[in-house]
CSV table of C-alpha atoms in Angstrom, one decimal:
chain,number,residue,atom,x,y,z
Q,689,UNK,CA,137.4,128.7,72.4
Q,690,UNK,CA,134.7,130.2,70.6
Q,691,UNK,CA,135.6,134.3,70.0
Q,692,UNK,CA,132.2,134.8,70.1
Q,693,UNK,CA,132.6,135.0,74.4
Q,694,UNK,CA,136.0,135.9,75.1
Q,695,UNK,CA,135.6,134.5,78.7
Q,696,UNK,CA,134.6,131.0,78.0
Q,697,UNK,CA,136.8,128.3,79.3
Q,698,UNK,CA,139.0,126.5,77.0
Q,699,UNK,CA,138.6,122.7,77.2
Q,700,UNK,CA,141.8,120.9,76.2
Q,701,UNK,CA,143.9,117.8,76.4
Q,702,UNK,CA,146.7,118.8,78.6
Q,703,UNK,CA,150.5,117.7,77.5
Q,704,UNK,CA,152.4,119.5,80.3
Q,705,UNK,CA,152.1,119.1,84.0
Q,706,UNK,CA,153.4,120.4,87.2
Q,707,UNK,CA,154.9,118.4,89.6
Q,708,UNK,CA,151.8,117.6,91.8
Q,709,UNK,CA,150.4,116.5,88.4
Q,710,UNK,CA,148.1,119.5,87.8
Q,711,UNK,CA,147.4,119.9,84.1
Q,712,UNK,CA,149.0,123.4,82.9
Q,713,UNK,CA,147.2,125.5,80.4
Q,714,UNK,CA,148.4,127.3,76.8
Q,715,UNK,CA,149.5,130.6,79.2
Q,716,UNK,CA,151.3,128.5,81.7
Q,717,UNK,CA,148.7,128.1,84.1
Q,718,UNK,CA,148.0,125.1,86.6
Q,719,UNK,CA,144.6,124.6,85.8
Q,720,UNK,CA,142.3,122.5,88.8
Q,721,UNK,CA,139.0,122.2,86.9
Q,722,UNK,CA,138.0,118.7,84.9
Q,723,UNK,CA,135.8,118.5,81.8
Q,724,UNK,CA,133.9,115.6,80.3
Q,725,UNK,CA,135.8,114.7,76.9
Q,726,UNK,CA,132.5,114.2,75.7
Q,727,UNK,CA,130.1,116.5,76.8
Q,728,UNK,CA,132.8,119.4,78.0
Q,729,UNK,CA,130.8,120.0,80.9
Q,730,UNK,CA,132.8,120.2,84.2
Q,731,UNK,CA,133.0,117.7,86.3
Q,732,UNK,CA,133.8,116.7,89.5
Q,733,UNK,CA,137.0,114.8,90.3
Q,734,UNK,CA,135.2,112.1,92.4
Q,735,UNK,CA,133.7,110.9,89.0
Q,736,UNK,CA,136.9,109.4,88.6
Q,737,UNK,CA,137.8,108.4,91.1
Q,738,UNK,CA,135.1,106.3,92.6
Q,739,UNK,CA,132.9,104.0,90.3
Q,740,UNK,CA,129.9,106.1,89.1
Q,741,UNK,CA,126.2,105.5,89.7
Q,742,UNK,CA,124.1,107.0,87.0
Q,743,UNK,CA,120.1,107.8,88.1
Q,744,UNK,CA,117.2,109.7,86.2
Q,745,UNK,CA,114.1,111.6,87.9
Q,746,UNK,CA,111.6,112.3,85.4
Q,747,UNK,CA,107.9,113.5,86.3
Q,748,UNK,CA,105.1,115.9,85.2
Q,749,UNK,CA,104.9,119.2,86.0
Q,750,UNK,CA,103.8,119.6,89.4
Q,751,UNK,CA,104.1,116.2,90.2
Q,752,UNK,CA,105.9,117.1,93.3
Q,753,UNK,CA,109.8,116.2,91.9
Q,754,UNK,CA,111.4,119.2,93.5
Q,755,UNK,CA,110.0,118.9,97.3
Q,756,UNK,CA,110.8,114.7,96.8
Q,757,UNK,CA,114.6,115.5,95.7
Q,758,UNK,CA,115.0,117.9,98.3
Q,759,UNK,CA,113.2,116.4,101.0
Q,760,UNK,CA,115.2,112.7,99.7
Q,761,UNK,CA,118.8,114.4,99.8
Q,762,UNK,CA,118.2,115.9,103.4
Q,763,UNK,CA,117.2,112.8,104.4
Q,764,UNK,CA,119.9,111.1,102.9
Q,765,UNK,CA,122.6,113.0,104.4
Q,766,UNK,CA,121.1,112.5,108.2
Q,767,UNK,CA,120.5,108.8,107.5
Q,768,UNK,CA,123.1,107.0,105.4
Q,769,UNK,CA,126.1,108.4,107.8
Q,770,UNK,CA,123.7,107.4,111.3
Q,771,UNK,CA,122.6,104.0,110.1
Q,772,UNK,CA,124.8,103.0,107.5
Q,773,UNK,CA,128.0,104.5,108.4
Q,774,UNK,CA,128.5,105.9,104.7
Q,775,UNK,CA,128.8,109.7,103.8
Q,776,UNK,CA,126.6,111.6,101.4
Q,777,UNK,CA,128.0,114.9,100.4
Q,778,UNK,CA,127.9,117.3,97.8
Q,779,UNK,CA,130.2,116.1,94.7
Q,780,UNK,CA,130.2,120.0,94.1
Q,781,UNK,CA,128.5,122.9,95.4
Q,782,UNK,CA,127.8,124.4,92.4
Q,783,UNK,CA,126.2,121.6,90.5
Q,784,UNK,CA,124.1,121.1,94.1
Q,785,UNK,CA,123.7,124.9,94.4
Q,786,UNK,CA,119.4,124.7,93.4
Q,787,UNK,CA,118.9,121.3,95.3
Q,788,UNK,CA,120.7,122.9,98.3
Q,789,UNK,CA,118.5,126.0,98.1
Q,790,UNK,CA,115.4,123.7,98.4
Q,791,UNK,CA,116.4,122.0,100.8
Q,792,UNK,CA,117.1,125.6,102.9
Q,793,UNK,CA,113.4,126.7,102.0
Q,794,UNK,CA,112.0,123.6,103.5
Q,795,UNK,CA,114.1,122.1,106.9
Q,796,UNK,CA,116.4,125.5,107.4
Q,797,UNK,CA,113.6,128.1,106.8
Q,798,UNK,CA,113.9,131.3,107.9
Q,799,UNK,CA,110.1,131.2,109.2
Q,800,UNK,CA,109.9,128.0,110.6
Q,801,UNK,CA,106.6,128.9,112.1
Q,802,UNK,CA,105.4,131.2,109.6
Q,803,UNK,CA,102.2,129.0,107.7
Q,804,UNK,CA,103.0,129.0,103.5
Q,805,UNK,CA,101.8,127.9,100.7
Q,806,UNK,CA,103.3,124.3,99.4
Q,807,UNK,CA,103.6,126.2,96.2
Q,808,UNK,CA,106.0,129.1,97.7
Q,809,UNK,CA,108.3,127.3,99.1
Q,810,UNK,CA,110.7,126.3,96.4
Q,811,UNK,CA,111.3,127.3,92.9
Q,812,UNK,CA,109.8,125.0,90.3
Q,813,UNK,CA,112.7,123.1,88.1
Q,814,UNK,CA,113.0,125.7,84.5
Q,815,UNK,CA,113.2,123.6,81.3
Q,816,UNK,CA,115.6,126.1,80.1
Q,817,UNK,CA,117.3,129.5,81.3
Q,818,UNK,CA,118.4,128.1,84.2
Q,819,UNK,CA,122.4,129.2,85.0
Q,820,UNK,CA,122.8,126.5,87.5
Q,821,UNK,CA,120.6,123.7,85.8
Q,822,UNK,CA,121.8,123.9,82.4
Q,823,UNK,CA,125.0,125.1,80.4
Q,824,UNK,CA,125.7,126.2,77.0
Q,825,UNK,CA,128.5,124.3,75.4
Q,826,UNK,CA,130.0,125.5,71.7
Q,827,UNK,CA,131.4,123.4,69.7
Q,828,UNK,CA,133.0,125.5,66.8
Q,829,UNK,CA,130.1,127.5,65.9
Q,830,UNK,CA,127.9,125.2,67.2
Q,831,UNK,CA,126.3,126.1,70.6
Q,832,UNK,CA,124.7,122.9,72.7
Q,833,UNK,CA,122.5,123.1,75.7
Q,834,UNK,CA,123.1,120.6,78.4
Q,835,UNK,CA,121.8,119.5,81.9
Q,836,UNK,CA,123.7,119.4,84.4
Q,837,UNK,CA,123.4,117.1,87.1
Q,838,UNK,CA,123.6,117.0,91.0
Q,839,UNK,CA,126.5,114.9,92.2
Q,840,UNK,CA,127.2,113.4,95.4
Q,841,UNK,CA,130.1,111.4,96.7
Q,842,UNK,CA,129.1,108.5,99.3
Q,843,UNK,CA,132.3,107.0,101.2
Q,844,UNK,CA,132.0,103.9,103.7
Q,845,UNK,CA,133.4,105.2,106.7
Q,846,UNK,CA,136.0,104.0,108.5
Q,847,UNK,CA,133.9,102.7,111.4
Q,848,UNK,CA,131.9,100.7,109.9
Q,849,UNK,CA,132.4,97.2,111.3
Q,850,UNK,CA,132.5,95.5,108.4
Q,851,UNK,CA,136.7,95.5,107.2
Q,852,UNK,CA,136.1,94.8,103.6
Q,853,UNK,CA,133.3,97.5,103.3
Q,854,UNK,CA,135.6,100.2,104.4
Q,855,UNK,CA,136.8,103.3,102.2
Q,856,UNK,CA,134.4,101.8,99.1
Q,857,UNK,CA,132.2,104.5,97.5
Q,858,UNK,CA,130.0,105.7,94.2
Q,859,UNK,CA,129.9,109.0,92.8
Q,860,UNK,CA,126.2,109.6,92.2
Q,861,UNK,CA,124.8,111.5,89.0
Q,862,UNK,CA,121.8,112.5,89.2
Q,863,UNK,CA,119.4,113.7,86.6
Q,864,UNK,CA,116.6,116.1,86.6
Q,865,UNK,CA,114.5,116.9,84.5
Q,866,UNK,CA,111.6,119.8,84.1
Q,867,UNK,CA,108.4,118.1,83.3
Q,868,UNK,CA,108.2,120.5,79.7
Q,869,UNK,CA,111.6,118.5,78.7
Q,870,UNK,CA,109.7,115.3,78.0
Q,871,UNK,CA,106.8,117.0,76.2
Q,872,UNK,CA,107.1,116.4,72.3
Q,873,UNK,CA,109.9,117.5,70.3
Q,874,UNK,CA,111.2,118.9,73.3
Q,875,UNK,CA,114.8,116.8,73.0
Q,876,UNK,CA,117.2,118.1,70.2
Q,877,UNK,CA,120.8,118.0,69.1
Q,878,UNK,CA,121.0,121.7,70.0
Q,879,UNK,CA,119.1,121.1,73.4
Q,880,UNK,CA,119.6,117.2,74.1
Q,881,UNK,CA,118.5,117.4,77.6
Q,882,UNK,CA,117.3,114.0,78.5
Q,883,UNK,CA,119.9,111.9,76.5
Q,884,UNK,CA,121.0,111.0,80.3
Q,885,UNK,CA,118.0,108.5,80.4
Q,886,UNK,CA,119.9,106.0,78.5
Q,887,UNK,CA,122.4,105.7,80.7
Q,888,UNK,CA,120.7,105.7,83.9
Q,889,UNK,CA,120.9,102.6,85.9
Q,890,UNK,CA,117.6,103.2,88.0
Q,891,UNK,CA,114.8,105.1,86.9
Q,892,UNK,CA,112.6,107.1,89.3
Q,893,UNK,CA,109.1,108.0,87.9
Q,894,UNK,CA,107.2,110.6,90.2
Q,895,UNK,CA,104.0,110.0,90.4
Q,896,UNK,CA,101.0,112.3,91.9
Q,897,UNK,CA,98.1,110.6,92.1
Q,898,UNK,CA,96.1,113.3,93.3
Q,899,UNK,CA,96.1,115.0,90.5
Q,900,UNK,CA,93.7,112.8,88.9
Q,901,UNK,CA,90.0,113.4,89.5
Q,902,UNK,CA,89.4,109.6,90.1
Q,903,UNK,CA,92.1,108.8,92.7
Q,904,UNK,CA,90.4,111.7,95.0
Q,905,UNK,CA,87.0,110.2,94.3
Q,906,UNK,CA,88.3,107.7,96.5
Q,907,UNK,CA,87.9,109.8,99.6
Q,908,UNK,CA,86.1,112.8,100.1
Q,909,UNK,CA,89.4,114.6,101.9
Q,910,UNK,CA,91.9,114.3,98.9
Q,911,UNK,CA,90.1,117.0,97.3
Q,912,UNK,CA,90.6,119.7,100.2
Q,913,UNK,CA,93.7,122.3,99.0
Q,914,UNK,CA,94.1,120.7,95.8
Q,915,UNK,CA,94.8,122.8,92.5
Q,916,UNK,CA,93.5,121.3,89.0
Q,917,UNK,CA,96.6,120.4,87.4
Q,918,UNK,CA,94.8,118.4,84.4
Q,919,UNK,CA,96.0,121.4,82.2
Q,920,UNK,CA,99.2,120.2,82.9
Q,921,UNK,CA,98.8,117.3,80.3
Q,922,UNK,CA,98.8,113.5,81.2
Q,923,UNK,CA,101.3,111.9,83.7
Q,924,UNK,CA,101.1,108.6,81.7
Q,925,UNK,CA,102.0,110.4,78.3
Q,926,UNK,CA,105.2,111.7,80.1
Q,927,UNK,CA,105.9,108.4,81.3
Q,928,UNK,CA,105.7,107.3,77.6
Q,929,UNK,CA,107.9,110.0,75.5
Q,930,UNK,CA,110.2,109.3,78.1
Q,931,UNK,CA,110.0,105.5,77.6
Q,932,UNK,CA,110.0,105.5,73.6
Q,933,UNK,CA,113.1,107.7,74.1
Q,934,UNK,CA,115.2,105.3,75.9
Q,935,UNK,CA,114.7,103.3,73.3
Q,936,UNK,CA,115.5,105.4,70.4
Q,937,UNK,CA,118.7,106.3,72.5
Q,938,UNK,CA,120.2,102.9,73.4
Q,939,UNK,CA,118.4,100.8,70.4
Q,940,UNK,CA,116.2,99.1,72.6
Q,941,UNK,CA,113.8,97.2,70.2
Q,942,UNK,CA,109.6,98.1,70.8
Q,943,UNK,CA,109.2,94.7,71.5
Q,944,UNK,CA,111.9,94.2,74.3
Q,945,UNK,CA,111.7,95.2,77.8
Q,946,UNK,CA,113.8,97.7,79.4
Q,947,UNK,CA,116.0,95.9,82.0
Q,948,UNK,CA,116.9,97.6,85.0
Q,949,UNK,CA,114.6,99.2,87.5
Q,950,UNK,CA,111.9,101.6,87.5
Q,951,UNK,CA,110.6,103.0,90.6
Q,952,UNK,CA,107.6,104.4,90.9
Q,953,UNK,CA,107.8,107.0,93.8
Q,954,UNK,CA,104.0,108.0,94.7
Q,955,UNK,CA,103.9,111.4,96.2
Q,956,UNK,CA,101.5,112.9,98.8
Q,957,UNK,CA,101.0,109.7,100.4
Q,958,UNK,CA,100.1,111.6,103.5
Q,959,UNK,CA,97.0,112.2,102.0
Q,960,UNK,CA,96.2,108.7,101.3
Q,961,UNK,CA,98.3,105.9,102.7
Q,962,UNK,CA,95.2,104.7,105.1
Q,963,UNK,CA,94.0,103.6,101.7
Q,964,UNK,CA,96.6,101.1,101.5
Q,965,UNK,CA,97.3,100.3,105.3
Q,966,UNK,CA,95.4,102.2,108.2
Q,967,UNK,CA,99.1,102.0,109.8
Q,968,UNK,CA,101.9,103.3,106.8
Q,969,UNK,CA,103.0,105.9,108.4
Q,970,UNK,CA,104.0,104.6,111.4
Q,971,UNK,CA,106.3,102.1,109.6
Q,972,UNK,CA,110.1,101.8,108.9
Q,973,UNK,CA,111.6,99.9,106.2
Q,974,UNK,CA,115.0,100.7,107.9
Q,975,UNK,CA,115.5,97.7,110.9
Q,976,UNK,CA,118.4,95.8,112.4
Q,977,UNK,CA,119.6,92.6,111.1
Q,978,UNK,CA,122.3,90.5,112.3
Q,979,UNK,CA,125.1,89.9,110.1
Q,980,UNK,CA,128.1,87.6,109.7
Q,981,UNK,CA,131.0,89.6,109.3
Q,982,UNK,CA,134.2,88.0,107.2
Q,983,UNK,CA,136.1,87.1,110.2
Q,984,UNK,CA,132.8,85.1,111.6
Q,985,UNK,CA,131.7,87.3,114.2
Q,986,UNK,CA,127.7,88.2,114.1
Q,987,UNK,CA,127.1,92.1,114.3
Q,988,UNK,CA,124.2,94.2,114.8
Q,989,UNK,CA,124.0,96.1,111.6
Q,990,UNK,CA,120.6,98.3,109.7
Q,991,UNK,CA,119.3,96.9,106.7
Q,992,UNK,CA,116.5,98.3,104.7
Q,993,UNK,CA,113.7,96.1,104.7
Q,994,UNK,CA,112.9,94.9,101.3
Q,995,UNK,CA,110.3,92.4,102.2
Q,996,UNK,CA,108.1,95.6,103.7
Q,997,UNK,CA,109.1,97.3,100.9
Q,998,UNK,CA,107.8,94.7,98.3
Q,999,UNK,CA,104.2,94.1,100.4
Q,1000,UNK,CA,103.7,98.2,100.0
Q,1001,UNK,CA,105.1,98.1,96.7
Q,1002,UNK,CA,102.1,95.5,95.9
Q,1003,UNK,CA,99.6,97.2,98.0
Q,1004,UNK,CA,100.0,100.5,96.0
Q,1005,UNK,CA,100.4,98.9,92.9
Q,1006,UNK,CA,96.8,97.5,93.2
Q,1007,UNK,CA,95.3,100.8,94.1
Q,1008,UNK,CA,96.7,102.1,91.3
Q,1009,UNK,CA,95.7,99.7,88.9
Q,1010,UNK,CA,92.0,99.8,89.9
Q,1011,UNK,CA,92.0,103.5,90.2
Q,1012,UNK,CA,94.5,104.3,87.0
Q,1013,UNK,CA,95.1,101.5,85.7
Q,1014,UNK,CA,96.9,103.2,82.5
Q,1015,UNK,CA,99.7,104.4,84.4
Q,1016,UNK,CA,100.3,100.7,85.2
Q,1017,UNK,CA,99.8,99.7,82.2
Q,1018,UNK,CA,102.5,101.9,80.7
Q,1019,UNK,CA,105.1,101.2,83.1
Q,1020,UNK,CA,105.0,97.5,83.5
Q,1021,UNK,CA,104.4,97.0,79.4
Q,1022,UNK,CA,108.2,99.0,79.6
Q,1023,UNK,CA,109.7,97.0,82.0
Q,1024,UNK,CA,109.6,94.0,84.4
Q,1025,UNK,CA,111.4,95.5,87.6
Q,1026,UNK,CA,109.0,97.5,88.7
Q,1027,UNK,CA,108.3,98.9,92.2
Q,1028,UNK,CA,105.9,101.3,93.3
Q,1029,UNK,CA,107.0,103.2,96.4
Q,1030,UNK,CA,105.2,105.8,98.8
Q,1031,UNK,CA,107.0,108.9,100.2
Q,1032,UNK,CA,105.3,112.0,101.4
Q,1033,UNK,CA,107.7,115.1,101.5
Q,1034,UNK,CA,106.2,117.2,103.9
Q,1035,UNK,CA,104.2,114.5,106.4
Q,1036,UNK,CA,101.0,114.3,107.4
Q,1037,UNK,CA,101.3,118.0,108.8
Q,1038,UNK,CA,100.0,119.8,106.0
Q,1039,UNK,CA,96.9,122.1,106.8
Q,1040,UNK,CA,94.8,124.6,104.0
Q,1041,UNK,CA,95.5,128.1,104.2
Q,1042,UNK,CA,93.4,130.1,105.6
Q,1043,UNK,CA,93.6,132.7,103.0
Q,1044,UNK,CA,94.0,131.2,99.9
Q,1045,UNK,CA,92.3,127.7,100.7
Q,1046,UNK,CA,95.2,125.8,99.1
Q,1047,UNK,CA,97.7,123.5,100.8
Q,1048,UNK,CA,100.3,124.9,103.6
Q,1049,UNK,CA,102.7,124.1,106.1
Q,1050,UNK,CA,104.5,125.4,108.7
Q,1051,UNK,CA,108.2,124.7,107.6
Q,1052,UNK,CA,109.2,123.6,111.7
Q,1053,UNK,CA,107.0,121.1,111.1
Q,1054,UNK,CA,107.9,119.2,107.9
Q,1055,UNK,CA,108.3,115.3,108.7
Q,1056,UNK,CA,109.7,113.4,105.6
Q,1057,UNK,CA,108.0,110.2,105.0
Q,1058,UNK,CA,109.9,107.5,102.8
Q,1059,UNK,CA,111.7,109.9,101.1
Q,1060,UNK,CA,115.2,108.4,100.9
Q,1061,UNK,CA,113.3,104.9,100.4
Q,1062,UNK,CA,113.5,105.0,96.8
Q,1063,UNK,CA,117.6,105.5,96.3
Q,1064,UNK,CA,118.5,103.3,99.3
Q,1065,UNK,CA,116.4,100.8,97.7
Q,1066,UNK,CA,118.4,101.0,94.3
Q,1067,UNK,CA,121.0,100.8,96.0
Q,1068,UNK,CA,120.1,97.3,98.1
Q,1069,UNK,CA,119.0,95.7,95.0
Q,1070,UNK,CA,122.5,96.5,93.2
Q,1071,UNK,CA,125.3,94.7,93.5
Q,1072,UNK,CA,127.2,97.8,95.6
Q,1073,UNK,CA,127.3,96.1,98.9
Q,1074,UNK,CA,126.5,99.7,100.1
Q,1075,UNK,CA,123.3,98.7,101.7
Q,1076,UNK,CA,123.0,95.7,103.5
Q,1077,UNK,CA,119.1,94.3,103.0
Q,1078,UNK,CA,116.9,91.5,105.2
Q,1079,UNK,CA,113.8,90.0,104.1
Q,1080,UNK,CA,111.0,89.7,106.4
């Protein structure tokens, strides 16, 4: 313990036990609280329990990565228990406690028909300062700032009709990231804040195309209720500090290509998805597929729809490349598993303010788009079983 704060918990490696197996303390106390042996962060006990699934959000600031998380996780918890009889719960409520908030602001406002400002309704992830996003560790006299992560637990419910699937899980970790952390010299051994990318098994890039002078060239309307962000700095240059370090973290060479997934989550598509099919929004990549089950009977089971999700993927990807082409550039000259996905957070509800001219919403009316998308499809192209997928 470091005198310095008298109150700090005491990380140790317990030697004596109680007789439910609870770790007791050096003053005799049963203690119910787990902390990584690397990191000394808490942890949940589901982490070890269930295999772990490591993920990484990274974005710009004001690329829209706080109304995507919260819009994906409320999604998530309505449709991964309805459709794919698996749970998706808070890991811990404290870790959750910001995501949860967000998620209160935008589909359990208080003022559901009250018209706001996009920017009002949730707090904007801090880079530092942050009680619940970040924790001070010491080491000796050595004091390390870390991020912590939302966790969820998912569970296969009993239900499901599929025997072997029952009672399997993953503990999901999830990173995120203020768009500051990945500006230059931002990532330290006193502050290593985005060390987590290296680990990640799925990357998810949030990308705003409207905030690119260009892309709303495209249509007269994009410009209504938008802010100029290009103060902000580039959305390709965050893309690439991240990039260059993943590979100083896990030695990946400048000439090799990162291996696992990077999805490219478009925000705002509510705004333009007619420019990449008149019909988008009317479309689900969730459908029924039948399924042989282990003991040969067929059963009606969801599957997401990767074919679909492949044809938007491409669709997007082209009007990307001929509108900013560099953001394409960087991502596919980093990997080969690319996929560039549409969600909208708020629907196509959206109106301008009357008073400030900028973009608002009535909360009542918020209609997710594609949100969950991105994390059920990581999930379908794992080898998890979780998700059952169809190709059409």
């Amino acid at each position: 313990m470091d005198h310095r704060v008298p109150n700090a918990q005491l990380r140790f490696l317990p030697s004596r036990f109680t007789p439910q197996a609870e770790a007791i303390d050096p003053r005799g106390f049963p203690c119910h609280k787990l902390a990584c042996p690397n990191c000394h962060l808490e942890i949940p006990r589901s982490m070890l329990e269930l295999q772990s699934l490591v993920l990484s959000v990274l974005g710009s600031p004001g690329s829209g990565k706080s109304y995507f998380l919260a819009a994906m996780a409320s999604q998530l918890r309505h449709i991964l228990p309805l459709k794919f009889f698996t749970t998706f719960t808070d890991a811990d409520a404290t870790l959750n406690y910001r995501l949860k908030e967000s998620e209160r602001h935008l589909f359990a406002n208080s003022r559901p028909d009250q018209i706001q400002e996009l920017g009002e309704l949730i707090t904007k992830t801090q880079d530092v300062g942050d009680e619940y996003g970040y924790a001070a560790v010491n080491f000796g006299s050595q004091s390390v700032n870390y991020l912590r992560p939302y966790a969820f637990t998912m569970q296969v419910q009993e239900s499901h009709p599929n025997p072997e699937r029952r009672g399997t899980g993953r503990a999901i970790c999830l990173y995120d990231n203020a768009g500051e952390s990945f500006l230059p010299g931002m990532d330290k051994s006193a502050s290593p804040v985005t060390r987590h990318l290296a680990e990640s098994r799925v990357l998810f890039f949030v990308y705003d195309p409207l905030q690119d002078s260009r892309f709303r060239c495209l249509d007269e309307g994009l410009n209504i209720g938008i802010v100029d962000k290009s103060h902000l700095g580039s959305q390709e240059g965050v893309f690439q500090e991240a990039a260059n370090r993943i590979r100083r973290f896990s030695g990946l060479s400048s000439r090799e290509k990162y291996p696992r997934p990077v999805i490219v989550v478009v925000t705002k598509c509510d705004r333009w998805a007619k420019l990449v099919d008149p019909d988008l929004l009317k479309k689900s990549a969730i459908v029924e597929a039948n399924k042989k089950l282990p003991d040969g009977t067929m059963a009606t089971l969801n599957a997401l729809d990767t074919g679909l999700v492949k044809e938007v993927s491409s669709k997007t990807r082209d009007l990307l490349r001929t509108t900013t082409p560099e953001i394409v550039s960087a991502v596919e000259s980093f990997t080969d598993h690319a996929c560039y996905i549409p969600v909208s957070a708020t629907g196509a509800n959206t109106q301008v303010s009357p008073t400030t001219g900028l973009q608002a919403v009535k909360p009542g009316d918020l209609q997710s788009f594609w949100t969950e998308i991105p994390f059920i499809y990581s999930l379908a192209i794992s080898s998890s079983g979780l998700i059952p997928k169809v190709s059409r």
